[in-house]
PDB file of C-alpha atoms in Angstrom:
ATOM      1  CA  MET A   1     -22.956 -12.164 -47.075  1.00  0.00           C
ATOM      2  CA  LYS A   2     -25.355 -14.237 -45.091  1.00  0.00           C
ATOM      3  CA  ARG A   3     -27.312 -12.523 -42.435  1.00  0.00           C
ATOM      4  CA  ILE A   4     -26.609 -13.532 -38.725  1.00  0.00           C
ATOM      5  CA  SER A   5     -29.819 -14.848 -37.239  1.00  0.00           C
ATOM      6  CA  TRP A   6     -31.228 -13.167 -34.115  1.00  0.00           C
ATOM      7  CA  VAL A   7     -30.863 -16.513 -32.363  1.00  0.00           C
ATOM      8  CA  ALA A   8     -27.121 -16.432 -32.999  1.00  0.00           C
ATOM      9  CA  VAL A   9     -26.919 -12.963 -31.778  1.00  0.00           C
ATOM     10  CA  ALA A  10     -28.759 -13.735 -28.546  1.00  0.00           C
ATOM     11  CA  LEU A  11     -26.453 -16.859 -27.987  1.00  0.00           C
ATOM     12  CA  LEU A  12     -23.278 -14.701 -28.536  1.00  0.00           C
ATOM     13  CA  THR A  13     -24.412 -12.189 -25.950  1.00  0.00           C
ATOM     14  CA  LEU A  14     -25.322 -14.794 -23.327  1.00  0.00           C
ATOM     15  CA  ALA A  15     -22.051 -16.368 -23.888  1.00  0.00           C
ATOM     16  CA  MET A  16     -20.291 -13.058 -23.341  1.00  0.00           C
ATOM     17  CA  VAL A  17     -22.117 -12.250 -20.215  1.00  0.00           C
ATOM     18  CA  GLY A  18     -21.605 -15.632 -18.900  1.00  0.00           C
ATOM     19  CA  CYS A  19     -17.878 -15.337 -19.323  1.00  0.00           C
ATOM     20  CA  SER A  20     -17.691 -11.719 -17.615  1.00  0.00           C
ATOM     21  CA  LYS A  21     -15.450 -11.677 -14.641  1.00  0.00           C
ATOM     22  CA  PRO A  22     -17.350 -11.065 -11.274  1.00  0.00           C
ATOM     23  CA  THR A  23     -16.717  -7.646  -9.565  1.00  0.00           C
ATOM     24  CA  ILE A  24     -16.790  -6.266  -6.191  1.00  0.00           C
ATOM     25  CA  ASP A  25     -20.235  -4.733  -5.192  1.00  0.00           C
ATOM     26  CA  ALA A  26     -19.564  -2.343  -2.435  1.00  0.00           C
ATOM     27  CA  SER A  27     -23.272  -0.622  -2.262  1.00  0.00           C
ATOM     28  CA  SER A  28     -23.708  -2.397   1.188  1.00  0.00           C
ATOM     29  CA  ASP A  29     -21.740  -4.402   3.693  1.00  0.00           C
ATOM     30  CA  GLU A  30     -23.527  -7.579   2.927  1.00  0.00           C
ATOM     31  CA  SER A  31     -23.152  -7.062  -1.028  1.00  0.00           C
ATOM     32  CA  MET A  32     -19.529  -6.422  -0.399  1.00  0.00           C
ATOM     33  CA  LYS A  33     -18.869  -9.385   1.700  1.00  0.00           C
ATOM     34  CA  ALA A  34     -20.749 -11.681  -0.675  1.00  0.00           C
ATOM     35  CA  SER A  35     -19.393 -10.245  -3.985  1.00  0.00           C
ATOM     36  CA  ALA A  36     -15.825 -10.257  -2.594  1.00  0.00           C
ATOM     37  CA  GLN A  37     -16.205 -13.785  -1.690  1.00  0.00           C
ATOM     38  CA  LYS A  38     -17.405 -14.693  -5.158  1.00  0.00           C
ATOM     39  CA  VAL A  39     -14.487 -12.705  -6.781  1.00  0.00           C
ATOM     40  CA  ARG A  40     -12.031 -14.720  -4.556  1.00  0.00           C
ATOM     41  CA  GLU A  41     -13.675 -18.062  -5.398  1.00  0.00           C
ATOM     42  CA  SER A  42     -13.362 -17.389  -9.170  1.00  0.00           C
ATOM     43  CA  LEU A  43      -9.589 -17.361  -8.890  1.00  0.00           C
ATOM     44  CA  PRO A  44      -7.266 -20.351  -8.737  1.00  0.00           C
ATOM     45  CA  GLU A  45      -6.347 -21.586  -5.330  1.00  0.00           C
ATOM     46  CA  ALA A  46      -2.840 -20.416  -5.764  1.00  0.00           C
ATOM     47  CA  LYS A  47      -3.928 -16.784  -6.484  1.00  0.00           C
ATOM     48  CA  ARG A  48      -6.351 -16.261  -3.493  1.00  0.00           C
ATOM     49  CA  ALA A  49      -3.924 -15.510  -0.838  1.00  0.00           C
ATOM     50  CA  GLU A  50      -2.449 -12.711  -3.351  1.00  0.00           C
ATOM     51  CA  PHE A  51      -6.015 -11.332  -3.627  1.00  0.00           C
ATOM     52  CA  ASP A  52      -6.534 -11.311   0.040  1.00  0.00           C
ATOM     53  CA  GLU A  53      -3.290  -9.144   0.523  1.00  0.00           C
ATOM     54  CA  ALA A  54      -4.393  -6.885  -2.504  1.00  0.00           C
ATOM     55  CA  ILE A  55      -7.850  -6.324  -0.921  1.00  0.00           C
ATOM     56  CA  GLN A  56      -5.908  -5.253   2.366  1.00  0.00           C
ATOM     57  CA  VAL A  57      -3.481  -3.080   0.593  1.00  0.00           C
ATOM     58  CA  LEU A  58      -6.186  -1.140  -1.234  1.00  0.00           C
ATOM     59  CA  ALA A  59      -8.540  -0.857   1.637  1.00  0.00           C
ATOM     60  CA  PHE A  60      -6.008   0.582   4.239  1.00  0.00           C
ATOM     61  CA  SER A  61      -4.320   2.712   1.492  1.00  0.00           C
ATOM     62  CA  GLN A  62      -7.512   4.890   2.121  1.00  0.00           C
ATOM     63  CA  ILE A  63      -6.812   5.432   5.817  1.00  0.00           C
ATOM     64  CA  ASP A  64      -5.226   8.887   6.695  1.00  0.00           C
ATOM     65  CA  LEU A  65      -3.662   8.258  10.137  1.00  0.00           C
ATOM     66  CA  ALA A  66      -2.865  11.968  10.590  1.00  0.00           C
ATOM     67  CA  ALA A  67      -6.365  13.033   9.822  1.00  0.00           C
ATOM     68  CA  ILE A  68      -8.049  10.539  12.107  1.00  0.00           C
ATOM     69  CA  MET A  69      -5.558  11.642  14.833  1.00  0.00           C
ATOM     70  CA  ALA A  70      -6.495  15.166  14.140  1.00  0.00           C
ATOM     71  CA  GLY A  71     -10.098  14.350  14.400  1.00  0.00           C
ATOM     72  CA  GLY A  72     -10.495  15.455  10.774  1.00  0.00           C
ATOM     73  CA  ALA A  73     -12.012  12.027   9.555  1.00  0.00           C
ATOM     74  CA  SER A  74     -14.980  10.030  10.691  1.00  0.00           C
ATOM     75  CA  SER A  75     -15.183   6.426  10.750  1.00  0.00           C
ATOM     76  CA  ALA A  76     -18.020   6.591   8.063  1.00  0.00           C
ATOM     77  CA  SER A  77     -16.023   8.638   5.774  1.00  0.00           C
ATOM     78  CA  VAL A  78     -13.004   6.261   5.993  1.00  0.00           C
ATOM     79  CA  GLU A  79     -15.209   3.210   5.364  1.00  0.00           C
ATOM     80  CA  ALA A  80     -16.864   4.971   2.418  1.00  0.00           C
ATOM     81  CA  LYS A  81     -13.159   5.446   1.005  1.00  0.00           C
ATOM     82  CA  MET A  82     -12.269   1.945   1.616  1.00  0.00           C
ATOM     83  CA  LYS A  83     -15.518   0.734  -0.080  1.00  0.00           C
ATOM     84  CA  GLY A  84     -14.829   3.287  -3.156  1.00  0.00           C
ATOM     85  CA  ALA A  85     -11.366   1.703  -3.536  1.00  0.00           C
ATOM     86  CA  LEU A  86     -12.718  -1.684  -4.239  1.00  0.00           C
ATOM     87  CA  ASP A  87     -16.116  -1.048  -5.776  1.00  0.00           C
ATOM     88  CA  GLY A  88     -16.488  -2.519  -9.196  1.00  0.00           C
ATOM     89  CA  LYS A  89     -13.135  -4.064  -9.536  1.00  0.00           C
ATOM     90  CA  THR A  90     -12.323  -7.563 -10.766  1.00  0.00           C
ATOM     91  CA  ALA A  91      -9.849  -9.690  -8.889  1.00  0.00           C
ATOM     92  CA  GLU A  92      -7.431  -9.073 -11.465  1.00  0.00           C
ATOM     93  CA  GLU A  93      -7.912  -5.341 -11.234  1.00  0.00           C
ATOM     94  CA  VAL A  94      -7.552  -5.440  -7.517  1.00  0.00           C
ATOM     95  CA  ILE A  95      -4.332  -7.416  -7.610  1.00  0.00           C
ATOM     96  CA  ALA A  96      -2.794  -5.146 -10.431  1.00  0.00           C
ATOM     97  CA  GLN A  97      -3.746  -1.741  -8.544  1.00  0.00           C
ATOM     98  CA  ALA A  98      -2.303  -3.141  -5.279  1.00  0.00           C
ATOM     99  CA  ALA A  99       0.879  -4.135  -6.964  1.00  0.00           C
ATOM    100  CA  GLN A 100       1.247  -0.655  -8.362  1.00  0.00           C
ATOM    101  CA  MET A 101       0.667   0.904  -5.063  1.00  0.00           C
ATOM    102  CA  LYS A 102       3.205  -1.383  -3.314  1.00  0.00           C
ATOM    103  CA  ALA A 103       5.612  -0.603  -6.154  1.00  0.00           C
ATOM    104  CA  GLU A 104       5.185   3.188  -5.673  1.00  0.00           C
ATOM    105  CA  ARG A 105       5.575   2.912  -2.141  1.00  0.00           C
ATOM    106  CA  GLN A 106       8.746   0.799  -2.291  1.00  0.00           C
ATOM    107  CA  ALA A 107       9.979   3.613  -4.764  1.00  0.00           C
ATOM    108  CA  ARG A 108       9.200   6.329  -2.201  1.00  0.00           C
ATOM    109  CA  GLU A 109      10.765   4.324   0.642  1.00  0.00           C
ATOM    110  CA  ARG A 110      14.107   3.669  -1.538  1.00  0.00           C
ATOM    111  CA  LYS A 111      14.189   7.386  -2.392  1.00  0.00           C
ATOM    112  CA  GLN A 112      13.838   8.331   1.398  1.00  0.00           C
ATOM    113  CA  ALA A 113      16.305   5.560   2.467  1.00  0.00           C
ATOM    114  CA  LEU A 114      18.988   6.950  -0.204  1.00  0.00           C
ATOM    115  CA  ALA A 115      18.487  10.365   1.210  1.00  0.00           C
ATOM    116  CA  GLU A 116      19.089   9.239   4.762  1.00  0.00           C
ATOM    117  CA  ILE A 117      22.014   7.212   3.691  1.00  0.00           C
ATOM    118  CA  GLN A 118      23.547  10.477   2.093  1.00  0.00           C
ATOM    119  CA  GLU A 119      22.863  12.240   5.485  1.00  0.00           C
ATOM    120  CA  LEU A 120      24.527   9.593   7.478  1.00  0.00           C
ATOM    121  CA  GLU A 121      27.518   9.232   5.215  1.00  0.00           C
ATOM    122  CA  LYS A 122      28.087  13.033   5.620  1.00  0.00           C
ATOM    123  CA  LYS A 123      27.784  12.702   9.261  1.00  0.00           C
ATOM    124  CA  ARG A 124      30.194   9.828   9.457  1.00  0.00           C
ATOM    125  CA  VAL A 125      32.710  11.748   7.282  1.00  0.00           C
ATOM    126  CA  ASP A 126      32.410  14.640   9.524  1.00  0.00           C
ATOM    127  CA  ALA A 127      32.922  12.600  12.642  1.00  0.00           C
ATOM    128  CA  GLU A 128      35.968  11.118  11.157  1.00  0.00           C
ATOM    129  CA  LYS A 129      37.390  14.652  10.374  1.00  0.00           C
ATOM    130  CA  SER A 130      36.557  15.854  13.668  1.00  0.00           C
ATOM    131  CA  ARG A 131      38.337  12.653  15.293  1.00  0.00           C
ATOM    132  CA  GLU A 132      41.503  13.692  13.606  1.00  0.00           C
ATOM    133  CA  GLU A 133      41.103  17.247  14.763  1.00  0.00           C
ATOM    134  CA  LEU A 134      40.306  16.167  18.413  1.00  0.00           C
ATOM    135  CA  LYS A 135      43.540  14.206  18.677  1.00  0.00           C
ATOM    136  CA  LYS A 136      45.412  17.605  18.560  1.00  0.00           C
ATOM    137  CA  PHE A 137      43.721  18.365  21.982  1.00  0.00           C
ATOM    138  CA  VAL A 138      45.826  16.194  23.995  1.00  0.00           C
ATOM    139  CA  VAL A 139      45.014  14.768  27.485  1.00  0.00           C
ATOM    140  CA  LEU A 140      48.459  14.697  29.078  1.00  0.00           C
ATOM    141  CA  ARG A 141      47.385  13.242  32.397  1.00  0.00           C
ATOM    142  CA  SER A 142      44.233  11.781  34.040  1.00  0.00           C
ATOM    143  CA  ARG A 143      43.300  10.582  37.369  1.00  0.00           C
ATOM    144  CA  PHE A 144      40.502   9.315  39.173  1.00  0.00           C
ATOM    145  CA  HIS A 145      40.173   8.919  42.938  1.00  0.00           C
ATOM    146  CA  VAL A 146      37.731   9.305  45.810  1.00  0.00           C
ATOM    147  CA  GLN A 147      38.296  12.011  48.369  1.00  0.00           C
ATOM    148  CA  GLU A 148      37.101  11.479  51.950  1.00  0.00           C
ATOM    149  CA  GLN A 149      35.115  14.405  53.301  1.00  0.00           C
ATOM    150  CA  ARG A 150      34.634  14.946  57.030  1.00  0.00           C
ATOM    151  CA  PHE A 151      30.755  15.396  57.062  1.00  0.00           C
ATOM    152  CA  MET A 152      29.673  14.850  53.481  1.00  0.00           C
ATOM    153  CA  GLY A 153      30.797  11.478  52.611  1.00  0.00           C
ATOM    154  CA  LYS A 154      33.121  10.418  49.639  1.00  0.00           C
ATOM    155  CA  GLN A 155      33.543  13.034  46.924  1.00  0.00           C
ATOM    156  CA  PRO A 156      34.753  11.633  43.503  1.00  0.00           C
ATOM    157  CA  ILE A 157      37.579  13.696  42.111  1.00  0.00           C
ATOM    158  CA  ILE A 158      38.708  13.759  38.301  1.00  0.00           C
ATOM    159  CA  GLU A 159      42.058  15.272  37.723  1.00  0.00           C
ATOM    160  CA  ILE A 160      43.224  16.066  34.235  1.00  0.00           C
ATOM    161  CA  THR A 161      45.785  17.901  32.378  1.00  0.00           C
ATOM    162  CA  VAL A 162      45.200  19.022  28.528  1.00  0.00           C
ATOM    163  CA  LYS A 163      47.062  20.744  25.964  1.00  0.00           C
ATOM    164  CA  ASN A 164      45.110  22.585  23.152  1.00  0.00           C
ATOM    165  CA  GLY A 165      47.029  21.873  19.921  1.00  0.00           C
ATOM    166  CA  THR A 166      44.064  22.968  17.647  1.00  0.00           C
ATOM    167  CA  ASN A 167      44.349  26.100  15.882  1.00  0.00           C
ATOM    168  CA  SER A 168      41.187  27.531  17.622  1.00  0.00           C
ATOM    169  CA  PRO A 169      40.426  28.810  21.148  1.00  0.00           C
ATOM    170  CA  VAL A 170      38.296  26.497  23.222  1.00  0.00           C
ATOM    171  CA  SER A 171      35.573  27.548  25.699  1.00  0.00           C
ATOM    172  CA  ARG A 172      34.348  24.015  26.680  1.00  0.00           C
ATOM    173  CA  ALA A 173      35.784  20.516  26.433  1.00  0.00           C
ATOM    174  CA  TYR A 174      33.666  17.251  26.335  1.00  0.00           C
ATOM    175  CA  PHE A 175      35.209  14.053  27.410  1.00  0.00           C
ATOM    176  CA  ASN A 176      34.301  10.161  27.682  1.00  0.00           C
ATOM    177  CA  GLY A 177      36.127   8.476  30.797  1.00  0.00           C
ATOM    178  CA  VAL A 178      36.586   4.796  31.365  1.00  0.00           C
ATOM    179  CA  ILE A 179      37.731   3.284  34.599  1.00  0.00           C
ATOM    180  CA  ALA A 180      39.038  -0.323  33.625  1.00  0.00           C
ATOM    181  CA  SER A 181      41.320  -2.938  34.945  1.00  0.00           C
ATOM    182  CA  PRO A 182      43.874  -4.738  32.834  1.00  0.00           C
ATOM    183  CA  ASN A 183      42.749  -8.107  31.432  1.00  0.00           C
ATOM    184  CA  ARG A 184      39.132  -7.458  32.296  1.00  0.00           C
ATOM    185  CA  SER A 185      36.751  -6.722  29.318  1.00  0.00           C
ATOM    186  CA  VAL A 186      33.975  -4.964  31.160  1.00  0.00           C
ATOM    187  CA  PRO A 187      34.933  -1.539  32.463  1.00  0.00           C
ATOM    188  CA  TRP A 188      34.069  -0.477  36.025  1.00  0.00           C
ATOM    189  CA  LEU A 189      32.637   2.717  34.655  1.00  0.00           C
ATOM    190  CA  LYS A 190      32.148   4.561  31.433  1.00  0.00           C
ATOM    191  CA  ASP A 191      30.645   7.807  31.564  1.00  0.00           C
ATOM    192  CA  ASP A 192      30.732  11.260  29.866  1.00  0.00           C
ATOM    193  CA  PHE A 193      31.732  14.794  31.529  1.00  0.00           C
ATOM    194  CA  ASN A 194      32.729  18.044  30.245  1.00  0.00           C
ATOM    195  CA  TYR A 195      34.251  21.355  31.402  1.00  0.00           C
ATOM    196  CA  SER A 196      33.555  24.974  30.851  1.00  0.00           C
ATOM    197  CA  ILE A 197      36.913  26.762  30.698  1.00  0.00           C
ATOM    198  CA  LYS A 198      37.078  30.037  32.342  1.00  0.00           C
ATOM    199  CA  GLY A 199      38.627  32.360  29.955  1.00  0.00           C
ATOM    200  CA  GLY A 200      38.959  29.401  27.399  1.00  0.00           C
ATOM    201  CA  LEU A 201      42.102  27.759  26.358  1.00  0.00           C
ATOM    202  CA  GLU A 202      44.226  29.397  23.629  1.00  0.00           C
ATOM    203  CA  PRO A 203      46.169  27.390  20.823  1.00  0.00           C
ATOM    204  CA  ASP A 204      49.349  25.745  22.479  1.00  0.00           C
ATOM    205  CA  GLU A 205      48.125  26.534  26.039  1.00  0.00           C
ATOM    206  CA  GLU A 206      48.220  23.859  28.757  1.00  0.00           C
ATOM    207  CA  ALA A 207      45.842  23.547  31.668  1.00  0.00           C
ATOM    208  CA  SER A 208      45.311  21.295  34.662  1.00  0.00           C
ATOM    209  CA  TRP A 209      41.740  20.837  36.271  1.00  0.00           C
ATOM    210  CA  SER A 210      40.223  19.131  39.383  1.00  0.00           C
ATOM    211  CA  LEU A 211      36.755  18.261  38.818  1.00  0.00           C
ATOM    212  CA  ALA A 212      34.132  17.228  41.244  1.00  0.00           C
ATOM    213  CA  PRO A 213      31.476  15.220  39.838  1.00  0.00           C
ATOM    214  CA  ASN A 214      28.058  14.732  41.790  1.00  0.00           C
ATOM    215  CA  MET A 215      28.773  12.257  44.500  1.00  0.00           C
ATOM    216  CA  PHE A 216      25.322  10.763  43.801  1.00  0.00           C
ATOM    217  CA  SER A 217      25.938   9.994  40.236  1.00  0.00           C
ATOM    218  CA  ASP A 218      27.564   6.953  38.836  1.00  0.00           C
ATOM    219  CA  TRP A 219      31.059   8.544  39.315  1.00  0.00           C
ATOM    220  CA  GLY A 220      30.074   8.438  43.222  1.00  0.00           C
ATOM    221  CA  LYS A 221      28.966   4.909  43.131  1.00  0.00           C
ATOM    222  CA  VAL A 222      31.992   3.234  41.495  1.00  0.00           C
ATOM    223  CA  GLU A 223      34.064   0.821  43.442  1.00  0.00           C
ATOM    224  CA  ALA A 224      37.036   0.204  41.398  1.00  0.00           C
ATOM    225  CA  PRO A 225      40.196  -1.886  42.617  1.00  0.00           C
ATOM    226  CA  ALA A 226      43.744  -0.515  43.046  1.00  0.00           C
ATOM    227  CA  ASP A 227      44.878  -1.674  39.637  1.00  0.00           C
ATOM    228  CA  ALA A 228      42.031   0.248  37.602  1.00  0.00           C
ATOM    229  CA  VAL A 229      43.310   2.704  35.014  1.00  0.00           C
ATOM    230  CA  PHE A 230      41.486   5.958  34.289  1.00  0.00           C
ATOM    231  CA  THR A 231      41.510   6.979  30.606  1.00  0.00           C
ATOM    232  CA  VAL A 232      40.049   9.863  28.969  1.00  0.00           C
ATOM    233  CA  THR A 233      38.789  10.668  25.291  1.00  0.00           C
ATOM    234  CA  VAL A 234      37.953  14.008  23.966  1.00  0.00           C
ATOM    235  CA  GLU A 235      34.637  13.834  21.939  1.00  0.00           C
ATOM    236  CA  ARG A 236      33.744  17.539  21.327  1.00  0.00           C
ATOM    237  CA  LEU A 237      35.236  20.979  21.798  1.00  0.00           C
ATOM    238  CA  ASP A 238      33.313  24.141  21.521  1.00  0.00           C
ATOM    239  CA  GLY A 239      34.781  27.398  20.301  1.00  0.00           C
ATOM    240  CA  PRO A 240      34.343  30.830  21.604  1.00  0.00           C
ATOM    241  CA  ASP A 241      31.030  31.481  20.406  1.00  0.00           C
ATOM    242  CA  GLY A 242      29.963  28.297  22.203  1.00  0.00           C
ATOM    243  CA  LYS A 243      29.319  26.381  19.104  1.00  0.00           C
ATOM    244  CA  ALA A 244      30.868  23.008  18.508  1.00  0.00           C
ATOM    245  CA  LEU A 245      34.146  23.266  16.621  1.00  0.00           C
ATOM    246  CA  PHE A 246      34.802  19.424  16.325  1.00  0.00           C
ATOM    247  CA  SER A 247      32.543  16.561  17.452  1.00  0.00           C
ATOM    248  CA  THR A 248      32.342  12.681  17.124  1.00  0.00           C
ATOM    249  CA  ARG A 249      29.109  12.683  18.741  1.00  0.00           C
ATOM    250  CA  GLY A 250      27.157  13.469  15.610  1.00  0.00           C
ATOM    251  CA  PHE A 251      27.722   9.875  14.443  1.00  0.00           C
ATOM    252  CA  ASP A 252      27.271   7.387  17.146  1.00  0.00           C
ATOM    253  CA  GLU A 253      26.725   3.428  17.410  1.00  0.00           C
ATOM    254  CA  ASN A 254      23.278   3.619  16.457  1.00  0.00           C
ATOM    255  CA  ASP A 255      23.904   5.761  13.372  1.00  0.00           C
ATOM    256  CA  ALA A 256      26.679   3.290  12.170  1.00  0.00           C
ATOM    257  CA  LYS A 257      24.206   0.482  12.731  1.00  0.00           C
ATOM    258  CA  ARG A 258      21.366   2.140  10.841  1.00  0.00           C
ATOM    259  CA  LEU A 259      23.848   3.171   7.932  1.00  0.00           C
ATOM    260  CA  ALA A 260      24.923  -0.510   7.444  1.00  0.00           C
ATOM    261  CA  GLU A 261      21.248  -1.671   7.578  1.00  0.00           C
ATOM    262  CA  LEU A 262      20.082   0.721   5.086  1.00  0.00           C
ATOM    263  CA  LYS A 263      23.019  -0.054   2.679  1.00  0.00           C
ATOM    264  CA  SER A 264      22.611  -3.712   2.931  1.00  0.00           C
ATOM    265  CA  LYS A 265      18.983  -3.468   2.409  1.00  0.00           C
ATOM    266  CA  TYR A 266      19.114  -1.235  -0.788  1.00  0.00           C
ATOM    267  CA  GLY A 267      22.363  -2.633  -2.020  1.00  0.00           C
ATOM    268  CA  VAL A 268      24.352   0.503  -1.617  1.00  0.00           C
ATOM    269  CA  LYS A 269      28.154   0.312  -1.368  1.00  0.00           C
TER     270      LYS A 269
END
């Protein structure tokens, strides 16, 4: 076997050194800026934007906002971590590590989103079950009017008759009232009210109440025409212990919108 001359070895070594890829030198601000620019320029034009984004991903991944807000991280320590995440890396290493971090973050986000979807779905199902039970607490009559007072001005009055068709005594009932005119899409008033029932309302019992909302609230400001109709929907009932028996308020329009957005984003049916 022929011996390789020292000249050939030297040339091979120089060739390997010349072909080595530039890396980021984060030993100082100046060297980091210059070396990062050199690394960037070593890439094809089409890859430079990806490199720029990857630099930001790696650098900002070192920022612990909770520690900063708590005063447990100085700007110098944060800067040192940012530099350490980039020091000695080639462009390909920066891009690859950033891609891995993004993939891990997306996996965590998906896991959290799926858990939230499951929670919202349970709330939706519970609200649907409650809605069916609340239909048994029937509003037999509802009327809204304004009563003139001699010295205190106009007092809004809600008159309501209900029957408890559920299997449980009810200590408090929560309602949503709507005052609207036929052939008008926007109601004059839509607001919630509730009533604590003295002695409760047992199953199959019926009761009539005359309630006086605060005259300075929206109930006292509404000026509905004579053809307006007052309708009332039961939204929650509390049992003897004061805890909710049935409630549709655990899943509102915002929850429904959030659930639809998450299911669409993560491809969940």
